[in-house]
Amino acid sequence: MANAKRWTPLFRNKRGLFFSRRIRGFSFPRNENEAKKMLFFSYFKELVGKQVTVELKNDLAITGKLHSVDQYLNIKLENTRVVDEEKYPHMMSVRNCFIRGSVVRYVQLPPDGVDIEILHDATRREARGG
Amino acid sequence: MSSSIGLESLVDQTISVITNDGRNIVGVLKGFDQATNIILDESHERVYSTKEGVQQLVLGLYIIRGDNISVVGELDEELDSNLNLSELRAHPLKPVIH
């Protein structure tokens, strides 16, 4: 009984209530949408250290080395430069920045950052539902 | 929870925040949370225009809701002191359109 306390309910279906030991630093995707996002989260994690250009929904484009990504697809860039600094001098004294995932329009990748085969496989697997 | 890339490293540093409505607020980061809500101390807004140099409006202690934040940048003090804000002219940033 003392041991049971360490198990937390995970989900319930026709066959009953399922329990799982929580794994530190990991949680299962709770729904389909979250699972889909996990794919791109993993994908962006592979790109850490590469040079990318992030275009925002206010037309600002920022180039820099990808430092990290999180589950919201927030992005941290190092050694950043705004693409059109003449037009957008607003970030001239910023060299490291955090970009909120919700304002990202595009992420321009280095050519060697795209392995189409892997992405194809992963997206097809998800489209089939697992 | 997957690793969250918080703003821990920027606490007590001067940061430059660009909001969704295109404003640029500079201040000392005092706190933040998961939703990128931010507490800024000694903050001021930098108002860009094409007619005159950058105007600085004192705001003081500010809380900015995460929904309204686009970019949080670490302000490099040295680069910033080399800027001649009174001569800098630019269109204000466009608002974010989702």
JSON list of C-alpha atoms in Angstrom, two decimals:
[
{"chain": "A", "resi": 1, "resn": "MET", "atom": "CA", "xyz": [0.00, 0.00, 0.00]},
{"chain": "A", "resi": 2, "resn": "ALA", "atom": "CA", "xyz": [2.86, 2.32, 0.79]},
{"chain": "A", "resi": 3, "resn": "ASN", "atom": "CA", "xyz": [4.22, 1.60, -2.65]},
{"chain": "A", "resi": 4, "resn": "ALA", "atom": "CA", "xyz": [0.91, 2.42, -4.36]},
{"chain": "A", "resi": 5, "resn": "LYS", "atom": "CA", "xyz": [1.25, 6.03, -3.29]},
{"chain": "A", "resi": 6, "resn": "ARG", "atom": "CA", "xyz": [4.12, 6.48, -5.70]},
{"chain": "A", "resi": 7, "resn": "TRP", "atom": "CA", "xyz": [1.93, 5.51, -8.66]},
{"chain": "A", "resi": 8, "resn": "THR", "atom": "CA", "xyz": [-0.23, 8.17, -10.18]},
{"chain": "A", "resi": 9, "resn": "PRO", "atom": "CA", "xyz": [-3.30, 7.54, -12.36]},
{"chain": "A", "resi": 10, "resn": "LEU", "atom": "CA", "xyz": [-2.39, 8.06, -16.02]},
{"chain": "A", "resi": 11, "resn": "PHE", "atom": "CA", "xyz": [-5.59, 7.36, -17.95]},
{"chain": "A", "resi": 12, "resn": "ARG", "atom": "CA", "xyz": [-8.80, 5.35, -17.81]},
{"chain": "A", "resi": 13, "resn": "ASN", "atom": "CA", "xyz": [-10.36, 3.30, -20.59]},
{"chain": "A", "resi": 14, "resn": "LYS", "atom": "CA", "xyz": [-12.79, 0.38, -20.93]},
{"chain": "A", "resi": 15, "resn": "ARG", "atom": "CA", "xyz": [-10.33, -1.97, -19.28]},
{"chain": "A", "resi": 16, "resn": "GLY", "atom": "CA", "xyz": [-9.84, 0.14, -16.22]},
{"chain": "A", "resi": 17, "resn": "LEU", "atom": "CA", "xyz": [-7.67, 2.75, -14.69]},
{"chain": "A", "resi": 18, "resn": "PHE", "atom": "CA", "xyz": [-4.04, 2.76, -15.74]},
{"chain": "A", "resi": 19, "resn": "PHE", "atom": "CA", "xyz": [-1.22, 3.84, -13.55]},
{"chain": "A", "resi": 20, "resn": "SER", "atom": "CA", "xyz": [2.27, 4.89, -14.33]},
{"chain": "A", "resi": 21, "resn": "ARG", "atom": "CA", "xyz": [5.29, 5.83, -12.37]},
{"chain": "A", "resi": 22, "resn": "ARG", "atom": "CA", "xyz": [6.10, 9.43, -13.25]},
{"chain": "A", "resi": 23, "resn": "ILE", "atom": "CA", "xyz": [9.38, 9.71, -15.06]},
{"chain": "A", "resi": 24, "resn": "ARG", "atom": "CA", "xyz": [11.39, 12.76, -14.09]},
{"chain": "A", "resi": 25, "resn": "GLY", "atom": "CA", "xyz": [11.53, 15.36, -16.81]},
{"chain": "A", "resi": 26, "resn": "PHE", "atom": "CA", "xyz": [9.14, 13.55, -19.09]},
{"chain": "A", "resi": 27, "resn": "SER", "atom": "CA", "xyz": [5.40, 13.65, -19.57]},
{"chain": "A", "resi": 28, "resn": "PHE", "atom": "CA", "xyz": [3.29, 11.88, -22.12]},
{"chain": "A", "resi": 29, "resn": "PRO", "atom": "CA", "xyz": [1.59, 14.05, -24.70]},
{"chain": "A", "resi": 30, "resn": "ARG", "atom": "CA", "xyz": [-1.91, 14.52, -23.31]},
{"chain": "A", "resi": 31, "resn": "ASN", "atom": "CA", "xyz": [-3.72, 14.86, -26.63]},
{"chain": "A", "resi": 32, "resn": "GLU", "atom": "CA", "xyz": [-3.26, 14.64, -30.36]},
{"chain": "A", "resi": 33, "resn": "ASN", "atom": "CA", "xyz": [-2.38, 18.29, -30.78]},
{"chain": "A", "resi": 34, "resn": "GLU", "atom": "CA", "xyz": [0.30, 18.12, -28.14]},
{"chain": "A", "resi": 35, "resn": "ALA", "atom": "CA", "xyz": [1.70, 14.94, -29.72]},
{"chain": "A", "resi": 36, "resn": "LYS", "atom": "CA", "xyz": [1.99, 16.71, -33.07]},
{"chain": "A", "resi": 37, "resn": "LYS", "atom": "CA", "xyz": [3.79, 19.61, -31.50]},
{"chain": "A", "resi": 38, "resn": "MET", "atom": "CA", "xyz": [6.20, 17.16, -29.88]},
{"chain": "A", "resi": 39, "resn": "LEU", "atom": "CA", "xyz": [7.34, 16.12, -33.35]},
{"chain": "A", "resi": 40, "resn": "PHE", "atom": "CA", "xyz": [8.42, 19.64, -34.22]},
{"chain": "A", "resi": 41, "resn": "PHE", "atom": "CA", "xyz": [9.80, 20.16, -30.75]},
{"chain": "A", "resi": 42, "resn": "SER", "atom": "CA", "xyz": [12.07, 17.13, -31.22]},
{"chain": "A", "resi": 43, "resn": "TYR", "atom": "CA", "xyz": [12.89, 18.32, -34.71]},
{"chain": "A", "resi": 44, "resn": "PHE", "atom": "CA", "xyz": [13.95, 21.78, -33.54]},
{"chain": "A", "resi": 45, "resn": "LYS", "atom": "CA", "xyz": [16.00, 20.25, -30.74]},
{"chain": "A", "resi": 46, "resn": "GLU", "atom": "CA", "xyz": [18.05, 18.52, -33.44]},
{"chain": "A", "resi": 47, "resn": "LEU", "atom": "CA", "xyz": [18.77, 21.93, -34.97]},
{"chain": "A", "resi": 48, "resn": "VAL", "atom": "CA", "xyz": [20.32, 23.43, -31.82]},
{"chain": "A", "resi": 49, "resn": "GLY", "atom": "CA", "xyz": [23.67, 25.01, -32.63]},
{"chain": "A", "resi": 50, "resn": "LYS", "atom": "CA", "xyz": [22.75, 25.73, -36.25]},
{"chain": "A", "resi": 51, "resn": "GLN", "atom": "CA", "xyz": [22.38, 29.15, -37.83]},
{"chain": "A", "resi": 52, "resn": "VAL", "atom": "CA", "xyz": [18.70, 29.99, -38.42]},
{"chain": "A", "resi": 53, "resn": "THR", "atom": "CA", "xyz": [16.61, 32.99, -39.42]},
{"chain": "A", "resi": 54, "resn": "VAL", "atom": "CA", "xyz": [13.35, 33.47, -37.56]},
{"chain": "A", "resi": 55, "resn": "GLU", "atom": "CA", "xyz": [10.72, 35.62, -39.24]},
{"chain": "A", "resi": 56, "resn": "LEU", "atom": "CA", "xyz": [8.15, 37.04, -36.86]},
{"chain": "A", "resi": 57, "resn": "LYS", "atom": "CA", "xyz": [4.53, 37.96, -37.38]},
{"chain": "A", "resi": 58, "resn": "ASN", "atom": "CA", "xyz": [5.50, 41.65, -37.23]},
{"chain": "A", "resi": 59, "resn": "ASP", "atom": "CA", "xyz": [7.75, 41.14, -40.31]},
{"chain": "A", "resi": 60, "resn": "LEU", "atom": "CA", "xyz": [10.93, 41.40, -38.24]},
{"chain": "A", "resi": 61, "resn": "ALA", "atom": "CA", "xyz": [13.48, 38.75, -39.25]},
{"chain": "A", "resi": 62, "resn": "ILE", "atom": "CA", "xyz": [16.22, 37.78, -36.81]},
{"chain": "A", "resi": 63, "resn": "THR", "atom": "CA", "xyz": [19.26, 35.65, -37.64]},
{"chain": "A", "resi": 64, "resn": "GLY", "atom": "CA", "xyz": [21.30, 33.84, -35.03]},
{"chain": "A", "resi": 65, "resn": "LYS", "atom": "CA", "xyz": [22.58, 30.58, -33.67]},
{"chain": "A", "resi": 66, "resn": "LEU", "atom": "CA", "xyz": [19.79, 28.42, -32.28]},
{"chain": "A", "resi": 67, "resn": "HIS", "atom": "CA", "xyz": [20.50, 28.11, -28.55]},
{"chain": "A", "resi": 68, "resn": "SER", "atom": "CA", "xyz": [17.41, 26.27, -27.35]},
{"chain": "A", "resi": 69, "resn": "VAL", "atom": "CA", "xyz": [13.75, 25.46, -27.93]},
{"chain": "A", "resi": 70, "resn": "ASP", "atom": "CA", "xyz": [11.01, 24.45, -25.51]},
{"chain": "A", "resi": 71, "resn": "GLN", "atom": "CA", "xyz": [7.65, 22.72, -25.73]},
{"chain": "A", "resi": 72, "resn": "TYR", "atom": "CA", "xyz": [5.86, 25.94, -26.73]},
{"chain": "A", "resi": 73, "resn": "LEU", "atom": "CA", "xyz": [8.38, 26.29, -29.56]},
{"chain": "A", "resi": 74, "resn": "ASN", "atom": "CA", "xyz": [9.76, 29.39, -27.88]},
{"chain": "A", "resi": 75, "resn": "ILE", "atom": "CA", "xyz": [13.18, 29.97, -29.38]},
{"chain": "A", "resi": 76, "resn": "LYS", "atom": "CA", "xyz": [16.40, 31.34, -27.93]},
{"chain": "A", "resi": 77, "resn": "LEU", "atom": "CA", "xyz": [18.96, 32.74, -30.34]},
{"chain": "A", "resi": 78, "resn": "GLU", "atom": "CA", "xyz": [22.58, 33.70, -29.73]},
{"chain": "A", "resi": 79, "resn": "ASN", "atom": "CA", "xyz": [24.66, 36.32, -31.51]},
{"chain": "A", "resi": 80, "resn": "THR", "atom": "CA", "xyz": [21.58, 37.74, -33.20]},
{"chain": "A", "resi": 81, "resn": "ARG", "atom": "CA", "xyz": [21.33, 40.23, -36.04]},
{"chain": "A", "resi": 82, "resn": "VAL", "atom": "CA", "xyz": [18.17, 41.74, -37.43]},
{"chain": "A", "resi": 83, "resn": "VAL", "atom": "CA", "xyz": [18.07, 41.07, -41.16]},
{"chain": "A", "resi": 84, "resn": "ASP", "atom": "CA", "xyz": [17.18, 44.61, -42.25]},
{"chain": "A", "resi": 85, "resn": "GLU", "atom": "CA", "xyz": [18.93, 46.66, -39.57]},
{"chain": "A", "resi": 86, "resn": "GLU", "atom": "CA", "xyz": [18.48, 49.94, -41.49]},
{"chain": "A", "resi": 87, "resn": "LYS", "atom": "CA", "xyz": [14.73, 49.57, -41.38]},
{"chain": "A", "resi": 88, "resn": "TYR", "atom": "CA", "xyz": [14.56, 47.93, -37.95]},
{"chain": "A", "resi": 89, "resn": "PRO", "atom": "CA", "xyz": [17.22, 49.42, -35.64]},
{"chain": "A", "resi": 90, "resn": "HIS", "atom": "CA", "xyz": [15.09, 48.54, -32.59]},
{"chain": "A", "resi": 91, "resn": "MET", "atom": "CA", "xyz": [17.27, 45.58, -31.59]},
{"chain": "A", "resi": 92, "resn": "MET", "atom": "CA", "xyz": [20.70, 46.98, -32.41]},
{"chain": "A", "resi": 93, "resn": "SER", "atom": "CA", "xyz": [22.04, 46.49, -28.89]},
{"chain": "A", "resi": 94, "resn": "VAL", "atom": "CA", "xyz": [20.62, 42.98, -28.48]},
{"chain": "A", "resi": 95, "resn": "ARG", "atom": "CA", "xyz": [22.85, 39.97, -29.14]},
{"chain": "A", "resi": 96, "resn": "ASN", "atom": "CA", "xyz": [20.94, 37.23, -27.32]},
{"chain": "A", "resi": 97, "resn": "CYS", "atom": "CA", "xyz": [17.21, 36.94, -27.44]},
{"chain": "A", "resi": 98, "resn": "PHE", "atom": "CA", "xyz": [14.17, 34.90, -26.53]},
{"chain": "A", "resi": 99, "resn": "ILE", "atom": "CA", "xyz": [11.41, 34.74, -29.12]},
{"chain": "A", "resi": 100, "resn": "ARG", "atom": "CA", "xyz": [7.94, 33.71, -28.04]},
{"chain": "A", "resi": 101, "resn": "GLY", "atom": "CA", "xyz": [6.72, 30.74, -30.07]},
{"chain": "A", "resi": 102, "resn": "SER", "atom": "CA", "xyz": [3.34, 32.35, -30.67]},
{"chain": "A", "resi": 103, "resn": "VAL", "atom": "CA", "xyz": [4.81, 35.17, -32.79]},
{"chain": "A", "resi": 104, "resn": "VAL", "atom": "CA", "xyz": [6.96, 33.05, -35.09]},
{"chain": "A", "resi": 105, "resn": "ARG", "atom": "CA", "xyz": [5.83, 33.02, -38.72]},
{"chain": "A", "resi": 106, "resn": "TYR", "atom": "CA", "xyz": [8.71, 31.10, -40.33]},
{"chain": "A", "resi": 107, "resn": "VAL", "atom": "CA", "xyz": [11.98, 29.53, -39.28]},
{"chain": "A", "resi": 108, "resn": "GLN", "atom": "CA", "xyz": [14.43, 29.52, -42.16]},
{"chain": "A", "resi": 109, "resn": "LEU", "atom": "CA", "xyz": [16.72, 26.51, -41.84]},
{"chain": "A", "resi": 110, "resn": "PRO", "atom": "CA", "xyz": [20.21, 25.78, -43.04]},
{"chain": "A", "resi": 111, "resn": "PRO", "atom": "CA", "xyz": [20.12, 23.49, -46.10]},
{"chain": "A", "resi": 112, "resn": "ASP", "atom": "CA", "xyz": [21.71, 20.63, -44.17]},
{"chain": "A", "resi": 113, "resn": "GLY", "atom": "CA", "xyz": [19.14, 21.02, -41.40]},
{"chain": "A", "resi": 114, "resn": "VAL", "atom": "CA", "xyz": [16.38, 19.40, -43.42]},
{"chain": "A", "resi": 115, "resn": "ASP", "atom": "CA", "xyz": [16.29, 15.65, -43.69]},
{"chain": "A", "resi": 116, "resn": "ILE", "atom": "CA", "xyz": [13.10, 15.23, -45.68]},
{"chain": "A", "resi": 117, "resn": "GLU", "atom": "CA", "xyz": [13.08, 11.43, -45.37]},
{"chain": "A", "resi": 118, "resn": "ILE", "atom": "CA", "xyz": [12.97, 11.49, -41.58]},
{"chain": "A", "resi": 119, "resn": "LEU", "atom": "CA", "xyz": [10.27, 14.18, -41.50]},
{"chain": "A", "resi": 120, "resn": "HIS", "atom": "CA", "xyz": [8.21, 12.34, -44.11]},
{"chain": "A", "resi": 121, "resn": "ASP", "atom": "CA", "xyz": [8.33, 9.14, -42.11]},
{"chain": "A", "resi": 122, "resn": "ALA", "atom": "CA", "xyz": [7.50, 10.84, -38.83]},
{"chain": "A", "resi": 123, "resn": "THR", "atom": "CA", "xyz": [4.60, 12.88, -40.21]},
{"chain": "A", "resi": 124, "resn": "ARG", "atom": "CA", "xyz": [3.14, 9.86, -42.03]},
{"chain": "A", "resi": 125, "resn": "ARG", "atom": "CA", "xyz": [3.37, 7.81, -38.86]},
{"chain": "A", "resi": 126, "resn": "GLU", "atom": "CA", "xyz": [1.44, 10.49, -37.02]},
{"chain": "A", "resi": 127, "resn": "ALA", "atom": "CA", "xyz": [-1.13, 10.82, -39.79]},
{"chain": "A", "resi": 128, "resn": "ARG", "atom": "CA", "xyz": [-1.79, 7.07, -39.49]},
{"chain": "A", "resi": 129, "resn": "GLY", "atom": "CA", "xyz": [-2.34, 7.65, -35.80]},
{"chain": "A", "resi": 130, "resn": "GLY", "atom": "CA", "xyz": [0.66, 6.12, -34.14]},
{"chain": "B", "resi": 1, "resn": "MET", "atom": "CA", "xyz": [7.49, 18.59, -18.08]},
{"chain": "B", "resi": 2, "resn": "SER", "atom": "CA", "xyz": [9.93, 18.96, -20.93]},
{"chain": "B", "resi": 3, "resn": "SER", "atom": "CA", "xyz": [12.83, 21.30, -20.37]},
{"chain": "B", "resi": 4, "resn": "SER", "atom": "CA", "xyz": [11.54, 24.85, -20.33]},
{"chain": "B", "resi": 5, "resn": "ILE", "atom": "CA", "xyz": [13.94, 27.47, -21.61]},
{"chain": "B", "resi": 6, "resn": "GLY", "atom": "CA", "xyz": [13.13, 30.09, -19.03]},
{"chain": "B", "resi": 7, "resn": "LEU", "atom": "CA", "xyz": [14.57, 33.52, -18.64]},
{"chain": "B", "resi": 8, "resn": "GLU", "atom": "CA", "xyz": [16.53, 32.62, -15.47]},
{"chain": "B", "resi": 9, "resn": "SER", "atom": "CA", "xyz": [19.78, 33.77, -17.01]},
{"chain": "B", "resi": 10, "resn": "LEU", "atom": "CA", "xyz": [18.34, 37.25, -17.61]},
{"chain": "B", "resi": 11, "resn": "VAL", "atom": "CA", "xyz": [17.02, 37.96, -14.11]},
{"chain": "B", "resi": 12, "resn": "ASP", "atom": "CA", "xyz": [18.41, 41.23, -12.71]},
{"chain": "B", "resi": 13, "resn": "GLN", "atom": "CA", "xyz": [19.76, 42.11, -16.14]},
{"chain": "B", "resi": 14, "resn": "THR", "atom": "CA", "xyz": [18.58, 44.87, -18.42]},
{"chain": "B", "resi": 15, "resn": "ILE", "atom": "CA", "xyz": [16.34, 43.52, -21.14]},
{"chain": "B", "resi": 16, "resn": "SER", "atom": "CA", "xyz": [14.55, 44.96, -24.13]},
{"chain": "B", "resi": 17, "resn": "VAL", "atom": "CA", "xyz": [11.02, 43.69, -24.69]},
{"chain": "B", "resi": 18, "resn": "ILE", "atom": "CA", "xyz": [9.15, 44.03, -27.96]},
{"chain": "B", "resi": 19, "resn": "THR", "atom": "CA", "xyz": [5.42, 43.75, -27.46]},
{"chain": "B", "resi": 20, "resn": "ASN", "atom": "CA", "xyz": [2.81, 42.51, -29.90]},
{"chain": "B", "resi": 21, "resn": "ASP", "atom": "CA", "xyz": [1.59, 46.06, -30.50]},
{"chain": "B", "resi": 22, "resn": "GLY", "atom": "CA", "xyz": [5.11, 47.06, -31.57]},
{"chain": "B", "resi": 23, "resn": "ARG", "atom": "CA", "xyz": [6.26, 48.87, -28.45]},
{"chain": "B", "resi": 24, "resn": "ASN", "atom": "CA", "xyz": [9.80, 48.58, -27.16]},
{"chain": "B", "resi": 25, "resn": "ILE", "atom": "CA", "xyz": [10.16, 48.54, -23.38]},
{"chain": "B", "resi": 26, "resn": "VAL", "atom": "CA", "xyz": [13.54, 48.45, -21.66]},
{"chain": "B", "resi": 27, "resn": "GLY", "atom": "CA", "xyz": [13.98, 47.56, -17.99]},
{"chain": "B", "resi": 28, "resn": "VAL", "atom": "CA", "xyz": [15.50, 45.24, -15.43]},
{"chain": "B", "resi": 29, "resn": "LEU", "atom": "CA", "xyz": [13.97, 41.75, -15.40]},
{"chain": "B", "resi": 30, "resn": "LYS", "atom": "CA", "xyz": [12.75, 40.94, -11.89]},
{"chain": "B", "resi": 31, "resn": "GLY", "atom": "CA", "xyz": [10.58, 37.92, -12.55]},
{"chain": "B", "resi": 32, "resn": "PHE", "atom": "CA", "xyz": [8.82, 35.76, -15.09]},
{"chain": "B", "resi": 33, "resn": "ASP", "atom": "CA", "xyz": [6.71, 32.64, -15.29]},
{"chain": "B", "resi": 34, "resn": "GLN", "atom": "CA", "xyz": [5.78, 29.79, -17.61]},
{"chain": "B", "resi": 35, "resn": "ALA", "atom": "CA", "xyz": [3.47, 31.97, -19.69]},
{"chain": "B", "resi": 36, "resn": "THR", "atom": "CA", "xyz": [6.28, 34.52, -20.22]},
{"chain": "B", "resi": 37, "resn": "ASN", "atom": "CA", "xyz": [4.52, 37.05, -18.01]},
{"chain": "B", "resi": 38, "resn": "ILE", "atom": "CA", "xyz": [7.28, 39.44, -17.06]},
{"chain": "B", "resi": 39, "resn": "ILE", "atom": "CA", "xyz": [8.03, 41.82, -14.19]},
{"chain": "B", "resi": 40, "resn": "LEU", "atom": "CA", "xyz": [10.20, 44.75, -15.21]},
{"chain": "B", "resi": 41, "resn": "ASP", "atom": "CA", "xyz": [11.71, 47.26, -12.83]},
{"chain": "B", "resi": 42, "resn": "GLU", "atom": "CA", "xyz": [12.94, 50.77, -13.66]},
{"chain": "B", "resi": 43, "resn": "SER", "atom": "CA", "xyz": [11.45, 50.39, -17.09]},
{"chain": "B", "resi": 44, "resn": "HIS", "atom": "CA", "xyz": [11.11, 52.92, -19.85]},
{"chain": "B", "resi": 45, "resn": "GLU", "atom": "CA", "xyz": [9.57, 52.83, -23.29]},
{"chain": "B", "resi": 46, "resn": "ARG", "atom": "CA", "xyz": [11.58, 53.78, -26.35]},
{"chain": "B", "resi": 47, "resn": "VAL", "atom": "CA", "xyz": [9.35, 55.48, -28.85]},
{"chain": "B", "resi": 48, "resn": "TYR", "atom": "CA", "xyz": [10.64, 55.37, -32.43]},
{"chain": "B", "resi": 49, "resn": "SER", "atom": "CA", "xyz": [9.55, 57.85, -35.05]},
{"chain": "B", "resi": 50, "resn": "THR", "atom": "CA", "xyz": [10.76, 59.17, -38.38]},
{"chain": "B", "resi": 51, "resn": "LYS", "atom": "CA", "xyz": [10.17, 62.80, -37.42]},
{"chain": "B", "resi": 52, "resn": "GLU", "atom": "CA", "xyz": [12.52, 62.97, -34.44]},
{"chain": "B", "resi": 53, "resn": "GLY", "atom": "CA", "xyz": [15.01, 60.87, -32.48]},
{"chain": "B", "resi": 54, "resn": "VAL", "atom": "CA", "xyz": [13.99, 58.13, -30.05]},
{"chain": "B", "resi": 55, "resn": "GLN", "atom": "CA", "xyz": [11.93, 59.42, -27.12]},
{"chain": "B", "resi": 56, "resn": "GLN", "atom": "CA", "xyz": [12.26, 57.67, -23.76]},
{"chain": "B", "resi": 57, "resn": "LEU", "atom": "CA", "xyz": [9.19, 57.55, -21.55]},
{"chain": "B", "resi": 58, "resn": "VAL", "atom": "CA", "xyz": [9.68, 56.54, -17.92]},
{"chain": "B", "resi": 59, "resn": "LEU", "atom": "CA", "xyz": [7.29, 53.75, -16.89]},
{"chain": "B", "resi": 60, "resn": "GLY", "atom": "CA", "xyz": [8.72, 52.42, -13.62]},
{"chain": "B", "resi": 61, "resn": "LEU", "atom": "CA", "xyz": [7.64, 49.00, -12.34]},
{"chain": "B", "resi": 62, "resn": "TYR", "atom": "CA", "xyz": [5.73, 47.11, -15.00]},
{"chain": "B", "resi": 63, "resn": "ILE", "atom": "CA", "xyz": [4.12, 43.73, -15.42]},
{"chain": "B", "resi": 64, "resn": "ILE", "atom": "CA", "xyz": [3.70, 42.63, -19.01]},
{"chain": "B", "resi": 65, "resn": "ARG", "atom": "CA", "xyz": [1.33, 39.81, -19.80]},
{"chain": "B", "resi": 66, "resn": "GLY", "atom": "CA", "xyz": [3.01, 36.99, -21.73]},
{"chain": "B", "resi": 67, "resn": "ASP", "atom": "CA", "xyz": [0.36, 36.96, -24.47]},
{"chain": "B", "resi": 68, "resn": "ASN", "atom": "CA", "xyz": [1.46, 40.43, -25.42]},
{"chain": "B", "resi": 69, "resn": "ILE", "atom": "CA", "xyz": [5.19, 39.70, -25.70]},
{"chain": "B", "resi": 70, "resn": "SER", "atom": "CA", "xyz": [7.03, 39.03, -28.97]},
{"chain": "B", "resi": 71, "resn": "VAL", "atom": "CA", "xyz": [10.72, 39.19, -28.16]},
{"chain": "B", "resi": 72, "resn": "VAL", "atom": "CA", "xyz": [12.78, 39.46, -24.99]},
{"chain": "B", "resi": 73, "resn": "GLY", "atom": "CA", "xyz": [16.33, 40.54, -25.77]},
{"chain": "B", "resi": 74, "resn": "GLU", "atom": "CA", "xyz": [19.33, 40.77, -23.48]},
{"chain": "B", "resi": 75, "resn": "LEU", "atom": "CA", "xyz": [20.51, 44.37, -23.73]},
{"chain": "B", "resi": 76, "resn": "ASP", "atom": "CA", "xyz": [24.27, 44.61, -24.20]},
{"chain": "B", "resi": 77, "resn": "GLU", "atom": "CA", "xyz": [25.10, 47.67, -22.07]},
{"chain": "B", "resi": 78, "resn": "GLU", "atom": "CA", "xyz": [28.20, 48.50, -24.07]},
{"chain": "B", "resi": 79, "resn": "LEU", "atom": "CA", "xyz": [26.48, 48.35, -27.43]},
{"chain": "B", "resi": 80, "resn": "ASP", "atom": "CA", "xyz": [23.58, 50.29, -25.98]},
{"chain": "B", "resi": 81, "resn": "SER", "atom": "CA", "xyz": [25.76, 53.10, -24.64]},
{"chain": "B", "resi": 82, "resn": "ASN", "atom": "CA", "xyz": [27.29, 53.47, -28.10]},
{"chain": "B", "resi": 83, "resn": "LEU", "atom": "CA", "xyz": [23.87, 54.11, -29.61]},
{"chain": "B", "resi": 84, "resn": "ASN", "atom": "CA", "xyz": [22.99, 57.70, -30.26]},
{"chain": "B", "resi": 85, "resn": "LEU", "atom": "CA", "xyz": [19.29, 57.43, -29.57]},
{"chain": "B", "resi": 86, "resn": "SER", "atom": "CA", "xyz": [18.54, 61.11, -30.15]},
{"chain": "B", "resi": 87, "resn": "GLU", "atom": "CA", "xyz": [19.75, 60.75, -33.75]},
{"chain": "B", "resi": 88, "resn": "LEU", "atom": "CA", "xyz": [18.14, 57.37, -34.39]},
{"chain": "B", "resi": 89, "resn": "ARG", "atom": "CA", "xyz": [15.07, 57.55, -36.59]},
{"chain": "B", "resi": 90, "resn": "ALA", "atom": "CA", "xyz": [12.90, 54.67, -37.67]},
{"chain": "B", "resi": 91, "resn": "HIS", "atom": "CA", "xyz": [9.33, 53.69, -38.24]},
{"chain": "B", "resi": 92, "resn": "PRO", "atom": "CA", "xyz": [7.73, 52.19, -35.16]},
{"chain": "B", "resi": 93, "resn": "LEU", "atom": "CA", "xyz": [7.57, 48.37, -35.37]},
{"chain": "B", "resi": 94, "resn": "LYS", "atom": "CA", "xyz": [4.46, 46.92, -36.89]},
{"chain": "B", "resi": 95, "resn": "PRO", "atom": "CA", "xyz": [2.02, 45.15, -34.59]},
{"chain": "B", "resi": 96, "resn": "VAL", "atom": "CA", "xyz": [1.92, 41.36, -34.68]},
{"chain": "B", "resi": 97, "resn": "ILE", "atom": "CA", "xyz": [-0.84, 40.02, -36.89]},
{"chain": "B", "resi": 98, "resn": "HIS", "atom": "CA", "xyz": [-1.73, 36.43, -36.00]}
]
